[in-house]
Amino acid sequence: MRVRRMNAALAALGLVVLAACSSEAGDDAEGPGATVPVEEDAEFDEGTTMAELAEAGAITIGTKFDQPGFGLVSPGGEPEGFDVEIAKIVAAKLGIAADGIEWVETVSQNREPFLEQGQVDMVVATYTINDDRKEIIDFAGPYYVAGQDIMVAAGNPLGVEGEESLADIRVCSVNGSTPAGYVQENYPEAALTLFDEYSLCAEALKNDQVDAVTTDNVILTSFVAQDPESFELVDNPFTEEPYGIGIPLGDDDFRSFINDVLEESFEDGAWAAAWDATAGAITGAEAPEPPAVDRY
Ligand code: GLU
């Protein structure tokens, strides 16, 4: 599906509008938004992915469609969130405006296959960099570091305090995710339910079909912020989840280019503005210090 920006007038002016269109993430005091100019004369070495994409004026990007704050399809049909804004910054530096981006939903377990099969040019989707995945794809970044945590029903009726509780409760996570892998490896006796999307886990928790949801704290924080009467974060993270931008294996020039773009965005304020307009606006959390890019 191609999802077009609502803000066509601004896109026509050659600007990427970083402020998300929804009232939630848009114009409140904590989410001022910002603009990153689309490169007018982006020039790249012939034969590189950057040259191909710039020439086409189009890029296909995998992201989440059901994760508030990071990648959530708005009622207008277009994804919004921190990952979405990071992806738009990269596209802008390729000379591609927001209306040249085709968004494809990548649930956790689709990310590597979609990159391997060429269905997407890159994936920005709360995607943890790790060695197993690096055998199949490559990562630019990290651009954020999360940690695995646990979300329970408001009031924490079972008194869940941290990861040790996972052995004794009904817990939900997502196929192909690092948090699911962590539970399977460290708490094989856990009653683990796996869905394809975290929103389904949140629904199962709300309906008392599970006792907890486990994944990255920032994903859970946004679910809690949206429905604090139903959910609560245990807030005792137990892993490190550095988020990277997934690209096809071996495309070192593209990886270097994205790393340059990320570092520039850390320095010129675009990264912090993207945070403030999205995950920051939803959760009230200030933009953290950006992590150091790992040019492995
Ligand atoms: N960051 C973890 C991962 O990449 C969990 C979040 C997700 O599934 O997107 O697996």
mmCIF file of N, CA and C in Angstrom, residues 62 64 67 70 83 106-109 111-112 115 123-149 173-182 198 214-219 238-247 291 294 296:
data_model
loop_
_atom_site.group_PDB
_atom_site.id
_atom_site.type_symbol
_atom_site.label_atom_id
_atom_site.label_comp_id
_atom_site.label_asym_id
_atom_site.label_seq_id
_atom_site.Cartn_x
_atom_site.Cartn_y
_atom_site.Cartn_z
ATOM 1 N N GLY A 62 9.752 -0.550 5.596
ATOM 2 C CA GLY A 62 8.978 -1.383 6.510
ATOM 3 C C GLY A 62 8.944 -0.750 7.892
ATOM 4 N N LYS A 64 6.281 -0.638 11.816
ATOM 5 C CA LYS A 64 5.144 -1.215 12.522
ATOM 6 C C LYS A 64 3.908 -0.358 12.250
ATOM 7 N N GLN A 67 1.972 0.107 16.777
ATOM 8 C CA GLN A 67 2.699 0.454 17.995
ATOM 9 C C GLN A 67 2.685 1.963 18.225
ATOM 10 N N PHE A 70 5.722 4.791 18.001
ATOM 11 C CA PHE A 70 6.812 4.353 17.110
ATOM 12 C C PHE A 70 6.356 4.156 15.679
ATOM 13 N N ASP A 83 9.816 5.938 14.819
ATOM 14 C CA ASP A 83 10.458 5.200 13.729
ATOM 15 C C ASP A 83 10.110 5.815 12.374
ATOM 16 N N THR A 106 5.710 -4.168 8.546
ATOM 17 C CA THR A 106 6.569 -5.305 8.871
ATOM 18 C C THR A 106 6.308 -5.654 10.331
ATOM 19 N N VAL A 107 5.624 -6.764 10.562
ATOM 20 C CA VAL A 107 5.514 -7.273 11.928
ATOM 21 C C VAL A 107 6.873 -7.884 12.279
ATOM 22 N N SER A 108 7.075 -8.188 13.557
ATOM 23 C CA SER A 108 8.426 -8.572 13.989
ATOM 24 C C SER A 108 9.026 -9.695 13.149
ATOM 25 N N GLN A 109 8.246 -10.732 12.886
ATOM 26 C CA GLN A 109 8.863 -11.878 12.211
ATOM 27 C C GLN A 109 8.987 -11.705 10.698
ATOM 28 N N ARG A 111 10.488 -9.006 9.336
ATOM 29 C CA ARG A 111 11.479 -7.986 9.023
ATOM 30 C C ARG A 111 12.656 -8.539 8.220
ATOM 31 N N GLU A 112 13.284 -9.603 8.716
ATOM 32 C CA GLU A 112 14.404 -10.164 7.949
ATOM 33 C C GLU A 112 13.948 -10.682 6.578
ATOM 34 N N LEU A 115 13.416 -7.952 4.017
ATOM 35 C CA LEU A 115 14.676 -7.366 3.547
ATOM 36 C C LEU A 115 15.390 -8.332 2.601
ATOM 37 N N VAL A 123 14.167 -1.205 6.933
ATOM 38 C CA VAL A 123 13.175 -1.449 7.978
ATOM 39 C C VAL A 123 13.514 -0.578 9.180
ATOM 40 N N VAL A 124 12.542 0.223 9.610
ATOM 41 C CA VAL A 124 12.692 1.026 10.825
ATOM 42 C C VAL A 124 11.511 0.646 11.704
ATOM 43 N N ALA A 125 11.711 -0.259 12.641
ATOM 44 C CA ALA A 125 10.574 -0.905 13.300
ATOM 45 C C ALA A 125 10.965 -1.483 14.663
ATOM 46 N N THR A 126 11.327 -0.609 15.596
ATOM 47 C CA THR A 126 11.738 -1.058 16.953
ATOM 48 C C THR A 126 12.592 -2.333 16.855
ATOM 49 N N TYR A 127 13.594 -2.248 16.011
ATOM 50 C CA TYR A 127 14.316 -3.430 15.517
ATOM 51 C C TYR A 127 15.658 -3.557 16.241
ATOM 52 N N THR A 128 15.750 -4.505 17.155
ATOM 53 C CA THR A 128 16.976 -4.687 17.924
ATOM 54 C C THR A 128 18.120 -5.224 17.068
ATOM 55 N N ILE A 129 19.269 -4.556 17.180
ATOM 56 C CA ILE A 129 20.491 -5.021 16.523
ATOM 57 C C ILE A 129 21.030 -6.209 17.325
ATOM 58 N N ASN A 130 21.218 -7.335 16.691
ATOM 59 C CA ASN A 130 21.927 -8.423 17.385
ATOM 60 C C ASN A 130 22.669 -9.311 16.387
ATOM 61 N N ASP A 131 23.550 -10.160 16.912
ATOM 62 C CA ASP A 131 24.447 -10.925 16.039
ATOM 63 C C ASP A 131 23.703 -11.926 15.170
ATOM 64 N N ASP A 132 22.660 -12.548 15.716
ATOM 65 C CA ASP A 132 21.910 -13.514 14.908
ATOM 66 C C ASP A 132 21.333 -12.834 13.677
ATOM 67 N N ARG A 133 20.710 -11.706 13.899
ATOM 68 C CA ARG A 133 20.097 -10.989 12.773
ATOM 69 C C ARG A 133 21.156 -10.469 11.805
ATOM 70 N N LYS A 134 22.324 -10.124 12.344
ATOM 71 C CA LYS A 134 23.393 -9.585 11.490
ATOM 72 C C LYS A 134 23.977 -10.649 10.562
ATOM 73 N N GLU A 135 23.610 -11.896 10.758
ATOM 74 C CA GLU A 135 24.045 -12.917 9.799
ATOM 75 C C GLU A 135 23.184 -12.886 8.540
ATOM 76 N N ILE A 136 22.015 -12.281 8.671
ATOM 77 C CA ILE A 136 21.041 -12.301 7.572
ATOM 78 C C ILE A 136 20.876 -10.929 6.928
ATOM 79 N N ILE A 137 20.974 -9.892 7.746
ATOM 80 C CA ILE A 137 20.797 -8.519 7.257
ATOM 81 C C ILE A 137 21.870 -7.646 7.913
ATOM 82 N N ASP A 138 21.907 -6.368 7.549
ATOM 83 C CA ASP A 138 22.805 -5.429 8.228
ATOM 84 C C ASP A 138 22.001 -4.332 8.915
ATOM 85 N N PHE A 139 22.665 -3.669 9.857
ATOM 86 C CA PHE A 139 21.999 -2.611 10.624
ATOM 87 C C PHE A 139 22.831 -1.340 10.615
ATOM 88 N N ALA A 140 22.191 -0.211 10.341
ATOM 89 C CA ALA A 140 22.754 1.095 10.690
ATOM 90 C C ALA A 140 22.249 1.417 12.102
ATOM 91 N N GLY A 141 22.919 2.354 12.756
ATOM 92 C CA GLY A 141 22.511 2.719 14.105
ATOM 93 C C GLY A 141 23.444 2.172 15.155
ATOM 94 N N PRO A 142 23.012 2.114 16.415
ATOM 95 C CA PRO A 142 21.636 2.340 16.873
ATOM 96 C C PRO A 142 21.255 3.827 16.918
ATOM 97 N N TYR A 143 19.928 4.048 16.924
ATOM 98 C CA TYR A 143 19.409 5.411 17.083
ATOM 99 C C TYR A 143 18.593 5.531 18.374
ATOM 100 N N TYR A 144 18.488 4.423 19.131
ATOM 101 C CA TYR A 144 17.773 4.446 20.408
ATOM 102 C C TYR A 144 18.117 3.147 21.132
ATOM 103 N N VAL A 145 18.136 3.186 22.467
ATOM 104 C CA VAL A 145 18.357 1.938 23.203
ATOM 105 C C VAL A 145 17.212 1.732 24.193
ATOM 106 N N ALA A 146 16.448 0.674 23.965
ATOM 107 C CA ALA A 146 15.342 0.316 24.852
ATOM 108 C C ALA A 146 15.778 -0.835 25.754
ATOM 109 N N GLY A 147 14.870 -1.344 26.585
ATOM 110 C CA GLY A 147 15.153 -2.503 27.423
ATOM 111 C C GLY A 147 13.875 -3.310 27.603
ATOM 112 N N GLN A 148 14.016 -4.629 27.645
ATOM 113 C CA GLN A 148 12.811 -5.461 27.814
ATOM 114 C C GLN A 148 12.206 -5.243 29.194
ATOM 115 N N ASP A 149 10.908 -5.131 29.238
ATOM 116 C CA ASP A 149 10.197 -4.886 30.494
ATOM 117 C C ASP A 149 8.869 -5.646 30.452
ATOM 118 N N SER A 173 3.864 -12.325 24.178
ATOM 119 C CA SER A 173 4.817 -11.550 23.394
ATOM 120 C C SER A 173 4.579 -11.858 21.915
ATOM 121 N N VAL A 174 5.557 -11.540 21.082
ATOM 122 C CA VAL A 174 5.324 -11.559 19.641
ATOM 123 C C VAL A 174 6.324 -12.474 18.932
ATOM 124 N N ASN A 175 5.820 -13.223 17.966
ATOM 125 C CA ASN A 175 6.660 -14.116 17.155
ATOM 126 C C ASN A 175 7.817 -13.357 16.518
ATOM 127 N N GLY A 176 8.989 -13.963 16.572
ATOM 128 C CA GLY A 176 10.145 -13.375 15.890
ATOM 129 C C GLY A 176 10.744 -12.186 16.598
ATOM 130 N N SER A 177 10.369 -11.962 17.865
ATOM 131 C CA SER A 177 10.912 -10.812 18.603
ATOM 132 C C SER A 177 11.980 -11.278 19.589
ATOM 133 N N THR A 178 12.873 -10.371 19.946
ATOM 134 C CA THR A 178 13.890 -10.721 20.938
ATOM 135 C C THR A 178 13.281 -10.973 22.326
ATOM 136 N N PRO A 179 12.240 -10.245 22.751
ATOM 137 C CA PRO A 179 11.654 -10.546 24.065
ATOM 138 C C PRO A 179 11.055 -11.957 24.138
ATOM 139 N N ALA A 180 10.423 -12.401 23.058
ATOM 140 C CA ALA A 180 9.886 -13.768 23.052
ATOM 141 C C ALA A 180 11.048 -14.753 23.177
ATOM 142 N N GLY A 181 12.123 -14.497 22.451
ATOM 143 C CA GLY A 181 13.303 -15.365 22.510
ATOM 144 C C GLY A 181 13.890 -15.400 23.913
ATOM 145 N N TYR A 182 13.898 -14.249 24.573
ATOM 146 C CA TYR A 182 14.455 -14.175 25.932
ATOM 147 C C TYR A 182 13.646 -15.039 26.897
ATOM 148 N N TYR A 198 1.955 -6.641 18.924
ATOM 149 C CA TYR A 198 1.820 -6.317 20.346
ATOM 150 C C TYR A 198 0.424 -5.822 20.715
ATOM 151 N N THR A 214 5.231 -8.881 27.595
ATOM 152 C CA THR A 214 6.643 -8.496 27.702
ATOM 153 C C THR A 214 7.211 -8.125 26.342
ATOM 154 N N THR A 215 7.809 -6.954 26.319
ATOM 155 C CA THR A 215 8.594 -6.483 25.169
ATOM 156 C C THR A 215 9.380 -5.262 25.633
ATOM 157 N N ASP A 216 9.831 -4.428 24.686
ATOM 158 C CA ASP A 216 10.653 -3.269 25.045
ATOM 159 C C ASP A 216 9.841 -2.256 25.873
ATOM 160 N N ASN A 217 10.528 -1.674 26.861
ATOM 161 C CA ASN A 217 9.840 -0.712 27.739
ATOM 162 C C ASN A 217 9.162 0.427 26.970
ATOM 163 N N VAL A 218 9.830 0.958 25.934
ATOM 164 C CA VAL A 218 9.231 2.110 25.236
ATOM 165 C C VAL A 218 7.950 1.752 24.497
ATOM 166 N N ILE A 219 7.869 0.516 24.037
ATOM 167 C CA ILE A 219 6.636 0.089 23.369
ATOM 168 C C ILE A 219 5.524 -0.001 24.410
ATOM 169 N N PHE A 238 15.286 -5.487 31.919
ATOM 170 C CA PHE A 238 16.309 -6.509 32.179
ATOM 171 C C PHE A 238 17.127 -6.900 30.951
ATOM 172 N N THR A 239 16.999 -6.173 29.847
ATOM 173 C CA THR A 239 17.893 -6.404 28.702
ATOM 174 C C THR A 239 18.231 -5.051 28.078
ATOM 175 N N GLU A 240 19.139 -5.055 27.105
ATOM 176 C CA GLU A 240 19.404 -3.856 26.296
ATOM 177 C C GLU A 240 18.965 -4.146 24.877
ATOM 178 N N GLU A 241 18.195 -3.259 24.318
ATOM 179 C CA GLU A 241 17.671 -3.440 22.963
ATOM 180 C C GLU A 241 18.037 -2.223 22.115
ATOM 181 N N PRO A 242 19.223 -2.250 21.509
ATOM 182 C CA PRO A 242 19.612 -1.120 20.656
ATOM 183 C C PRO A 242 18.867 -1.170 19.318
ATOM 184 N N TYR A 243 18.144 -0.104 19.003
ATOM 185 C CA TYR A 243 17.346 -0.089 17.772
ATOM 186 C C TYR A 243 18.195 0.341 16.574
ATOM 187 N N GLY A 244 18.161 -0.495 15.538
ATOM 188 C CA GLY A 244 18.882 -0.179 14.312
ATOM 189 C C GLY A 244 17.939 -0.095 13.127
ATOM 190 N N ILE A 245 18.474 0.416 12.027
ATOM 191 C CA ILE A 245 17.734 0.447 10.763
ATOM 192 C C ILE A 245 18.225 -0.733 9.944
ATOM 193 N N GLY A 246 17.325 -1.657 9.670
ATOM 194 C CA GLY A 246 17.694 -2.863 8.934
ATOM 195 C C GLY A 246 17.793 -2.586 7.444
ATOM 196 N N ILE A 247 18.859 -3.105 6.826
ATOM 197 C CA ILE A 247 19.036 -2.997 5.371
ATOM 198 C C ILE A 247 19.540 -4.352 4.860
ATOM 199 N N PRO A 291 22.328 7.471 21.363
ATOM 200 C CA PRO A 291 23.423 6.511 21.544
ATOM 201 C C PRO A 291 24.533 6.750 20.529
ATOM 202 N N ASP A 294 27.178 2.517 15.854
ATOM 203 C CA ASP A 294 28.151 1.433 15.831
ATOM 204 C C ASP A 294 28.492 1.073 14.380
ATOM 205 N N TYR A 296 30.200 -1.094 12.668
ATOM 206 C CA TYR A 296 30.918 -2.364 12.724
ATOM 207 C C TYR A 296 31.453 -2.752 11.361
#
